[in-house]
Every structure is written in C-alpha cells, then in structure tokens.
PDB file of C-alpha atoms in Angstrom:
ATOM      1  CA  ASP A   1    -137.095  92.873 -77.608  1.00  0.00           C
ATOM      2  CA  THR A   2    -136.281  89.166 -76.683  1.00  0.00           C
ATOM      3  CA  GLU A   3    -133.743  88.590 -79.087  1.00  0.00           C
ATOM      4  CA  VAL A   4    -129.957  87.688 -78.627  1.00  0.00           C
ATOM      5  CA  THR A   5    -127.874  88.544 -81.703  1.00  0.00           C
ATOM      6  CA  GLN A   6    -124.508  87.098 -82.613  1.00  0.00           C
ATOM      7  CA  THR A   7    -122.184  88.156 -85.275  1.00  0.00           C
ATOM      8  CA  PRO A   8    -120.852  86.972 -87.639  1.00  0.00           C
ATOM      9  CA  LYS A   9    -122.841  83.814 -88.478  1.00  0.00           C
ATOM     10  CA  HIS A  10    -120.102  82.135 -90.063  1.00  0.00           C
ATOM     11  CA  LEU A  11    -116.315  82.606 -89.606  1.00  0.00           C
ATOM     12  CA  VAL A  12    -113.382  80.788 -91.235  1.00  0.00           C
ATOM     13  CA  MET A  13    -109.996  81.486 -89.560  1.00  0.00           C
ATOM     14  CA  GLY A  14    -106.731  80.100 -89.830  1.00  0.00           C
ATOM     15  CA  MET A  15    -104.683  78.881 -86.854  1.00  0.00           C
ATOM     16  CA  THR A  16    -102.729  81.804 -86.637  1.00  0.00           C
ATOM     17  CA  ASN A  17    -105.467  84.390 -86.866  1.00  0.00           C
ATOM     18  CA  LYS A  18    -107.044  86.591 -84.243  1.00  0.00           C
ATOM     19  CA  LYS A  19    -110.666  86.948 -84.540  1.00  0.00           C
ATOM     20  CA  SER A  20    -113.444  87.880 -82.151  1.00  0.00           C
ATOM     21  CA  LEU A  21    -117.189  86.756 -81.769  1.00  0.00           C
ATOM     22  CA  LYS A  22    -119.731  89.365 -80.570  1.00  0.00           C
ATOM     23  CA  CYS A  23    -123.021  88.945 -78.812  1.00  0.00           C
ATOM     24  CA  GLU A  24    -125.586  91.409 -77.902  1.00  0.00           C
ATOM     25  CA  GLN A  25    -128.834  91.536 -75.880  1.00  0.00           C
ATOM     26  CA  HIS A  26    -131.112  94.447 -74.877  1.00  0.00           C
ATOM     27  CA  MET A  27    -133.266  92.563 -72.402  1.00  0.00           C
ATOM     28  CA  GLY A  28    -131.856  94.058 -69.383  1.00  0.00           C
ATOM     29  CA  HIS A  29    -130.140  90.708 -68.428  1.00  0.00           C
ATOM     30  CA  ARG A  30    -127.147  90.893 -66.188  1.00  0.00           C
ATOM     31  CA  ALA A  31    -125.897  87.503 -67.002  1.00  0.00           C
ATOM     32  CA  MET A  32    -124.407  86.247 -70.160  1.00  0.00           C
ATOM     33  CA  TYR A  33    -123.002  83.038 -71.387  1.00  0.00           C
ATOM     34  CA  TRP A  34    -120.667  81.264 -74.053  1.00  0.00           C
ATOM     35  CA  TYR A  35    -121.400  77.644 -75.261  1.00  0.00           C
ATOM     36  CA  LYS A  36    -119.619  75.426 -77.611  1.00  0.00           C
ATOM     37  CA  GLN A  37    -121.460  72.991 -79.507  1.00  0.00           C
ATOM     38  CA  LYS A  38    -119.957  70.297 -81.672  1.00  0.00           C
ATOM     39  CA  ALA A  39    -121.506  68.640 -84.258  1.00  0.00           C
ATOM     40  CA  LYS A  40    -124.210  66.002 -83.050  1.00  0.00           C
ATOM     41  CA  LYS A  41    -123.290  66.967 -79.570  1.00  0.00           C
ATOM     42  CA  PRO A  42    -125.144  69.117 -76.941  1.00  0.00           C
ATOM     43  CA  PRO A  43    -124.198  72.422 -76.081  1.00  0.00           C
ATOM     44  CA  GLU A  44    -121.219  72.755 -73.414  1.00  0.00           C
ATOM     45  CA  LEU A  45    -120.974  75.611 -71.240  1.00  0.00           C
ATOM     46  CA  MET A  46    -117.751  77.622 -71.478  1.00  0.00           C
ATOM     47  CA  PHE A  47    -118.074  80.947 -69.544  1.00  0.00           C
ATOM     48  CA  VAL A  48    -120.682  82.761 -67.555  1.00  0.00           C
ATOM     49  CA  TYR A  49    -120.787  86.564 -66.888  1.00  0.00           C
ATOM     50  CA  SER A  50    -122.652  87.789 -63.909  1.00  0.00           C
ATOM     51  CA  TYR A  51    -122.975  91.684 -63.550  1.00  0.00           C
ATOM     52  CA  GLU A  52    -120.124  92.047 -66.196  1.00  0.00           C
ATOM     53  CA  LYS A  53    -117.707  89.808 -63.937  1.00  0.00           C
ATOM     54  CA  LEU A  54    -116.634  86.431 -64.963  1.00  0.00           C
ATOM     55  CA  SER A  55    -118.374  84.025 -62.449  1.00  0.00           C
ATOM     56  CA  ILE A  56    -117.707  80.700 -64.190  1.00  0.00           C
ATOM     57  CA  ASN A  57    -114.852  79.424 -66.326  1.00  0.00           C
ATOM     58  CA  GLU A  58    -115.303  75.764 -67.381  1.00  0.00           C
ATOM     59  CA  SER A  59    -111.555  75.241 -67.710  1.00  0.00           C
ATOM     60  CA  VAL A  60    -111.608  76.617 -71.125  1.00  0.00           C
ATOM     61  CA  PRO A  61    -108.061  76.949 -72.892  1.00  0.00           C
ATOM     62  CA  SER A  62    -106.493  80.438 -72.938  1.00  0.00           C
ATOM     63  CA  ARG A  63    -106.824  80.529 -76.565  1.00  0.00           C
ATOM     64  CA  PHE A  64    -110.417  81.691 -75.919  1.00  0.00           C
ATOM     65  CA  SER A  65    -110.721  84.870 -74.020  1.00  0.00           C
ATOM     66  CA  PRO A  66    -113.883  86.316 -73.073  1.00  0.00           C
ATOM     67  CA  GLU A  67    -114.872  89.931 -72.411  1.00  0.00           C
ATOM     68  CA  CYS A  68    -117.917  91.585 -71.235  1.00  0.00           C
ATOM     69  CA  PRO A  69    -117.441  95.495 -71.956  1.00  0.00           C
ATOM     70  CA  ASN A  70    -121.004  96.266 -70.674  1.00  0.00           C
ATOM     71  CA  SER A  71    -124.122  94.780 -69.533  1.00  0.00           C
ATOM     72  CA  SER A  72    -125.392  94.370 -73.206  1.00  0.00           C
ATOM     73  CA  LEU A  73    -122.501  93.031 -74.864  1.00  0.00           C
ATOM     74  CA  LEU A  74    -120.209  89.767 -74.750  1.00  0.00           C
ATOM     75  CA  ASN A  75    -117.304  89.033 -76.895  1.00  0.00           C
ATOM     76  CA  LEU A  76    -115.144  86.023 -77.344  1.00  0.00           C
ATOM     77  CA  HIS A  77    -111.520  86.674 -78.618  1.00  0.00           C
ATOM     78  CA  LEU A  78    -109.961  83.631 -80.475  1.00  0.00           C
ATOM     79  CA  HIS A  79    -106.351  83.318 -80.865  1.00  0.00           C
ATOM     80  CA  ALA A  80    -104.366  80.583 -82.275  1.00  0.00           C
ATOM     81  CA  LEU A  81    -107.168  78.085 -82.196  1.00  0.00           C
ATOM     82  CA  GLN A  82    -106.769  74.602 -83.372  1.00  0.00           C
ATOM     83  CA  PRO A  83    -109.281  72.777 -86.084  1.00  0.00           C
ATOM     84  CA  GLU A  84    -110.647  70.733 -83.271  1.00  0.00           C
ATOM     85  CA  ASP A  85    -112.085  74.125 -81.999  1.00  0.00           C
ATOM     86  CA  SER A  86    -114.379  74.334 -84.966  1.00  0.00           C
ATOM     87  CA  ALA A  87    -117.894  74.282 -83.650  1.00  0.00           C
ATOM     88  CA  LEU A  88    -121.216  76.381 -83.175  1.00  0.00           C
ATOM     89  CA  TYR A  89    -120.435  78.967 -80.570  1.00  0.00           C
ATOM     90  CA  LEU A  90    -123.760  79.999 -78.691  1.00  0.00           C
ATOM     91  CA  CYS A  91    -124.278  83.172 -76.664  1.00  0.00           C
ATOM     92  CA  ALA A  92    -127.159  83.210 -74.148  1.00  0.00           C
ATOM     93  CA  SER A  93    -128.399  85.703 -71.655  1.00  0.00           C
ATOM     94  CA  SER A  94    -130.665  85.453 -68.409  1.00  0.00           C
ATOM     95  CA  PRO A  95    -131.811  87.670 -65.707  1.00  0.00           C
ATOM     96  CA  VAL A  96    -129.792  87.037 -62.328  1.00  0.00           C
ATOM     97  CA  VAL A  97    -132.217  85.486 -59.786  1.00  0.00           C
ATOM     98  CA  ALA A  98    -131.098  83.881 -56.454  1.00  0.00           C
ATOM     99  CA  GLY A  99    -132.296  80.218 -56.268  1.00  0.00           C
ATOM    100  CA  GLY A 100    -132.738  79.458 -60.154  1.00  0.00           C
ATOM    101  CA  GLY A 101    -135.909  79.113 -61.811  1.00  0.00           C
ATOM    102  CA  TYR A 102    -135.518  81.285 -64.760  1.00  0.00           C
ATOM    103  CA  GLU A 103    -134.784  80.858 -68.651  1.00  0.00           C
ATOM    104  CA  GLN A 104    -131.912  81.440 -70.933  1.00  0.00           C
ATOM    105  CA  TYR A 105    -132.215  82.933 -74.174  1.00  0.00           C
ATOM    106  CA  PHE A 106    -130.042  81.941 -76.772  1.00  0.00           C
ATOM    107  CA  GLY A 107    -128.724  83.404 -79.945  1.00  0.00           C
ATOM    108  CA  PRO A 108    -128.463  81.615 -83.345  1.00  0.00           C
ATOM    109  CA  GLY A 109    -124.934  81.080 -82.936  1.00  0.00           C
ATOM    110  CA  THR A 110    -121.514  81.536 -84.867  1.00  0.00           C
ATOM    111  CA  ARG A 111    -120.440  78.773 -86.827  1.00  0.00           C
ATOM    112  CA  LEU A 112    -116.627  78.698 -86.824  1.00  0.00           C
ATOM    113  CA  THR A 113    -114.235  76.715 -88.900  1.00  0.00           C
ATOM    114  CA  VAL A 114    -110.574  76.709 -88.244  1.00  0.00           C
ATOM    115  CA  THR A 115    -108.452  75.714 -91.022  1.00  0.00           C
TER     116      THR A 115
ATOM    117  CA  ASP B   1    -126.524  68.741 -60.341  1.00  0.00           C
ATOM    118  CA  ALA B   2    -128.334  65.501 -60.886  1.00  0.00           C
ATOM    119  CA  LYS B   3    -128.214  63.704 -64.023  1.00  0.00           C
ATOM    120  CA  THR B   4    -130.990  62.964 -66.420  1.00  0.00           C
ATOM    121  CA  THR B   5    -131.816  60.035 -68.499  1.00  0.00           C
ATOM    122  CA  GLN B   6    -134.004  60.398 -71.822  1.00  0.00           C
ATOM    123  CA  PRO B   7    -134.659  58.269 -74.843  1.00  0.00           C
ATOM    124  CA  THR B   8    -132.565  58.703 -77.658  1.00  0.00           C
ATOM    125  CA  SER B   9    -135.379  59.310 -80.182  1.00  0.00           C
ATOM    126  CA  MET B  10    -139.297  59.289 -80.274  1.00  0.00           C
ATOM    127  CA  ASP B  11    -141.579  59.605 -83.053  1.00  0.00           C
ATOM    128  CA  CYS B  12    -145.081  61.163 -83.118  1.00  0.00           C
ATOM    129  CA  ALA B  13    -147.944  61.853 -85.511  1.00  0.00           C
ATOM    130  CA  GLU B  14    -148.727  65.415 -86.433  1.00  0.00           C
ATOM    131  CA  GLY B  15    -151.629  66.538 -84.425  1.00  0.00           C
ATOM    132  CA  ARG B  16    -151.266  63.982 -81.561  1.00  0.00           C
ATOM    133  CA  ALA B  17    -149.762  64.682 -78.232  1.00  0.00           C
ATOM    134  CA  ALA B  18    -146.044  64.117 -77.713  1.00  0.00           C
ATOM    135  CA  ASN B  19    -145.081  62.875 -74.350  1.00  0.00           C
ATOM    136  CA  LEU B  20    -141.139  63.136 -73.560  1.00  0.00           C
ATOM    137  CA  PRO B  21    -140.202  61.381 -70.494  1.00  0.00           C
ATOM    138  CA  CYS B  22    -137.258  62.172 -68.193  1.00  0.00           C
ATOM    139  CA  ASN B  23    -135.715  60.384 -65.366  1.00  0.00           C
ATOM    140  CA  HIS B  24    -133.815  62.248 -62.846  1.00  0.00           C
ATOM    141  CA  SER B  25    -133.758  59.880 -59.739  1.00  0.00           C
ATOM    142  CA  THR B  26    -131.159  61.686 -57.912  1.00  0.00           C
ATOM    143  CA  ILE B  27    -132.628  65.271 -57.962  1.00  0.00           C
ATOM    144  CA  SER B  28    -132.235  67.261 -54.853  1.00  0.00           C
ATOM    145  CA  GLY B  29    -134.986  69.229 -53.185  1.00  0.00           C
ATOM    146  CA  ASN B  30    -133.836  72.690 -54.415  1.00  0.00           C
ATOM    147  CA  GLU B  31    -133.179  71.479 -58.094  1.00  0.00           C
ATOM    148  CA  TYR B  32    -135.468  72.616 -60.815  1.00  0.00           C
ATOM    149  CA  VAL B  33    -136.329  70.686 -63.914  1.00  0.00           C
ATOM    150  CA  TYR B  34    -135.673  72.455 -67.173  1.00  0.00           C
ATOM    151  CA  TRP B  35    -136.764  71.649 -70.710  1.00  0.00           C
ATOM    152  CA  TYR B  36    -135.203  73.302 -73.728  1.00  0.00           C
ATOM    153  CA  ARG B  37    -135.346  72.333 -77.364  1.00  0.00           C
ATOM    154  CA  GLN B  38    -132.957  72.698 -80.334  1.00  0.00           C
ATOM    155  CA  ILE B  39    -134.254  72.841 -83.816  1.00  0.00           C
ATOM    156  CA  HIS B  40    -131.668  71.821 -86.356  1.00  0.00           C
ATOM    157  CA  SER B  41    -128.880  74.695 -86.814  1.00  0.00           C
ATOM    158  CA  GLN B  42    -130.558  77.196 -84.409  1.00  0.00           C
ATOM    159  CA  GLY B  43    -129.695  77.999 -80.855  1.00  0.00           C
ATOM    160  CA  PRO B  44    -131.624  76.159 -77.888  1.00  0.00           C
ATOM    161  CA  GLN B  45    -134.975  77.424 -76.991  1.00  0.00           C
ATOM    162  CA  TYR B  46    -136.452  77.451 -73.612  1.00  0.00           C
ATOM    163  CA  ILE B  47    -139.636  75.510 -73.148  1.00  0.00           C
ATOM    164  CA  ILE B  48    -140.725  75.323 -69.602  1.00  0.00           C
ATOM    165  CA  HIS B  49    -139.449  74.743 -66.129  1.00  0.00           C
ATOM    166  CA  GLY B  50    -140.678  73.413 -62.744  1.00  0.00           C
ATOM    167  CA  LEU B  51    -139.717  72.785 -59.177  1.00  0.00           C
ATOM    168  CA  LYS B  52    -142.517  70.683 -57.639  1.00  0.00           C
ATOM    169  CA  ASN B  53    -145.775  71.441 -59.206  1.00  0.00           C
ATOM    170  CA  ASN B  54    -147.120  70.857 -62.781  1.00  0.00           C
ATOM    171  CA  GLU B  55    -146.547  73.818 -64.917  1.00  0.00           C
ATOM    172  CA  THR B  56    -148.268  74.800 -68.292  1.00  0.00           C
ATOM    173  CA  ASN B  57    -147.482  77.450 -70.628  1.00  0.00           C
ATOM    174  CA  GLU B  58    -148.528  78.538 -74.193  1.00  0.00           C
ATOM    175  CA  MET B  59    -145.990  75.628 -75.669  1.00  0.00           C
ATOM    176  CA  ALA B  60    -146.139  72.873 -73.238  1.00  0.00           C
ATOM    177  CA  SER B  61    -147.023  71.195 -70.097  1.00  0.00           C
ATOM    178  CA  LEU B  62    -144.614  69.787 -67.567  1.00  0.00           C
ATOM    179  CA  ILE B  63    -145.826  67.060 -65.339  1.00  0.00           C
ATOM    180  CA  ILE B  64    -143.424  66.137 -62.373  1.00  0.00           C
ATOM    181  CA  THR B  65    -143.981  63.049 -60.315  1.00  0.00           C
ATOM    182  CA  GLU B  66    -144.670  63.421 -56.530  1.00  0.00           C
ATOM    183  CA  ASP B  67    -141.381  62.037 -55.819  1.00  0.00           C
ATOM    184  CA  ARG B  68    -139.798  64.346 -58.368  1.00  0.00           C
ATOM    185  CA  LYS B  69    -137.585  61.368 -59.697  1.00  0.00           C
ATOM    186  CA  SER B  70    -139.171  61.746 -63.157  1.00  0.00           C
ATOM    187  CA  SER B  71    -141.016  64.196 -65.308  1.00  0.00           C
ATOM    188  CA  THR B  72    -142.876  64.190 -68.683  1.00  0.00           C
ATOM    189  CA  LEU B  73    -142.953  66.977 -71.127  1.00  0.00           C
ATOM    190  CA  ILE B  74    -146.327  67.254 -73.097  1.00  0.00           C
ATOM    191  CA  LEU B  75    -146.655  68.965 -76.486  1.00  0.00           C
ATOM    192  CA  PRO B  76    -150.256  68.869 -76.738  1.00  0.00           C
ATOM    193  CA  HIS B  77    -150.873  69.089 -80.568  1.00  0.00           C
ATOM    194  CA  ALA B  78    -147.686  68.333 -82.157  1.00  0.00           C
ATOM    195  CA  THR B  79    -146.854  69.874 -85.576  1.00  0.00           C
ATOM    196  CA  LEU B  80    -144.041  69.287 -87.961  1.00  0.00           C
ATOM    197  CA  ARG B  81    -142.314  72.394 -86.595  1.00  0.00           C
ATOM    198  CA  ASP B  82    -141.984  70.658 -83.314  1.00  0.00           C
ATOM    199  CA  THR B  83    -139.315  68.321 -84.689  1.00  0.00           C
ATOM    200  CA  ALA B  84    -136.178  69.085 -82.570  1.00  0.00           C
ATOM    201  CA  VAL B  85    -133.866  67.580 -79.983  1.00  0.00           C
ATOM    202  CA  TYR B  86    -135.317  68.074 -76.499  1.00  0.00           C
ATOM    203  CA  TYR B  87    -133.443  68.382 -73.536  1.00  0.00           C
ATOM    204  CA  CYS B  88    -134.257  67.814 -69.881  1.00  0.00           C
ATOM    205  CA  ILE B  89    -131.927  69.427 -67.478  1.00  0.00           C
ATOM    206  CA  VAL B  90    -131.940  69.417 -63.855  1.00  0.00           C
ATOM    207  CA  SER B  91    -130.332  72.437 -62.019  1.00  0.00           C
ATOM    208  CA  GLN B  92    -130.108  74.096 -58.721  1.00  0.00           C
ATOM    209  CA  GLY B  93    -129.216  77.368 -60.343  1.00  0.00           C
ATOM    210  CA  ALA B  94    -130.221  78.220 -63.883  1.00  0.00           C
ATOM    211  CA  GLN B  95    -126.933  79.656 -64.729  1.00  0.00           C
ATOM    212  CA  LYS B  96    -125.004  76.266 -65.076  1.00  0.00           C
ATOM    213  CA  LEU B  97    -127.218  74.152 -67.414  1.00  0.00           C
ATOM    214  CA  VAL B  98    -125.509  70.936 -68.196  1.00  0.00           C
ATOM    215  CA  PHE B  99    -127.265  69.600 -71.303  1.00  0.00           C
ATOM    216  CA  GLY B 100    -127.375  65.681 -71.788  1.00  0.00           C
ATOM    217  CA  GLN B 101    -127.865  63.940 -75.217  1.00  0.00           C
ATOM    218  CA  GLY B 102    -131.478  64.877 -75.362  1.00  0.00           C
ATOM    219  CA  THR B 103    -134.409  63.175 -77.249  1.00  0.00           C
ATOM    220  CA  ARG B 104    -134.625  63.663 -80.962  1.00  0.00           C
ATOM    221  CA  LEU B 105    -138.355  63.898 -81.500  1.00  0.00           C
ATOM    222  CA  THR B 106    -139.554  63.614 -85.110  1.00  0.00           C
ATOM    223  CA  ILE B 107    -143.042  64.544 -85.773  1.00  0.00           C
ATOM    224  CA  ASN B 108    -144.365  62.650 -89.022  1.00  0.00           C
ATOM    225  CA  PRO B 109    -147.117  64.084 -91.266  1.00  0.00           C
TER     226      PRO B 109
END
C-alpha cells in the first residue's frame, strides 16, 4: 500500500469555525508533512513530524495546529482562519533516512475554502 | 539549499522524448537533485532523484552534469498523461523540499 489518504476532499468553513484535516498512511513511514498550495503556486512546506514529534515549523500562524497522534495519522486543526487561508492542503509521508535521498509520497489534498 | 532555475513552460509532441532542463549552479556536494511532477489538481508525484550519477527508473532518466551544476530529466516516450508541472528541487535532506515555480510541460497530440 503506497497510498496517502486525506479527508475530507473539500471543506468550506467560516472564519469562526473549528475544523480538522486528517491524513493517514500505512507504509510504515515515520516522517509526515503538511504543505499549503495556493492557486497557481508551488506547494509550501508548513510542518514536518519525525517519529511523531514536530521537527520543522515553517513559522506557520497559530491558527493552524498540527497533531501526530501516532505513526500513521496526521491531523491539522484549523481555528479562526482567514479567507486568504483558502488553499489546497497537502499531506505527505516518507521514511526517515539520514543523509537524504528518499521520496515523499503525497496525498491528493484537501481543498479548503474559508468564507 | 541551492536554488534551481527551470524554463516556465515547454511543449513536446506525443511519442517523442521530453527533455526538461534544470540549473542548480550553487549546489553543494551533499545535496541531491529531486524531480517531482504535479498533474492538475492532484498531489505532487515523485519521479526520480540523484546525487552524482545518472539515474534511470521506470518513469524517467536523470542526467546530471559532471560539475553537478545542471541536470536534465528525460521522459523517453511522452504521452498526453505526462502533461503536468515538473519541479526540480535541490536539497541536502529530503525532508525540507522547497518547490520552485517548475516547468509546465504540455504534451501535444
């Protein structure tokens, strides 16, 4: 199974709502990632979890709160978002190998619209 | 991580080889060259990576110049399904991938 699944596929939320995005993989990967992709732009890294611990936070606003409850699951909790946060949110996973040279597997993304 | 430069767009005829160039003149000795592609409205897909030697897999070939300052991704027999944005990324570790603007490759029938 080389699939990364993300739910929901689409999400519309108001600025006062609280919602969560979910990502799951069963490849035994111990690194998981959140990316944000605005329309017609490349993906931008938000967070990296390595062995269920947050290892990289790319100065993401606190209204985005990641969580890695176990090695297969990654959540992104959303609260008090702004319309400019509307984007495609991509999850990825990879093995953890010293020195690099391995691939990241990406999910299909959740398309988020903030109204 | 070193920055990369890619053409904004390219066209290729179906069935022909598509050669996508990438310049990375500031690459350091322990940085890998990765190629990913993104078909419209899908998540990025890993294609291939290399450090110094040329690499080939079932999807593509990666040719890295001897001085490692540039590389070329080769799709040997392009199909319409290869139409996508192709990203060349240079990174020491594979965890922090910084995507540039990429090359929009259009395969024409």
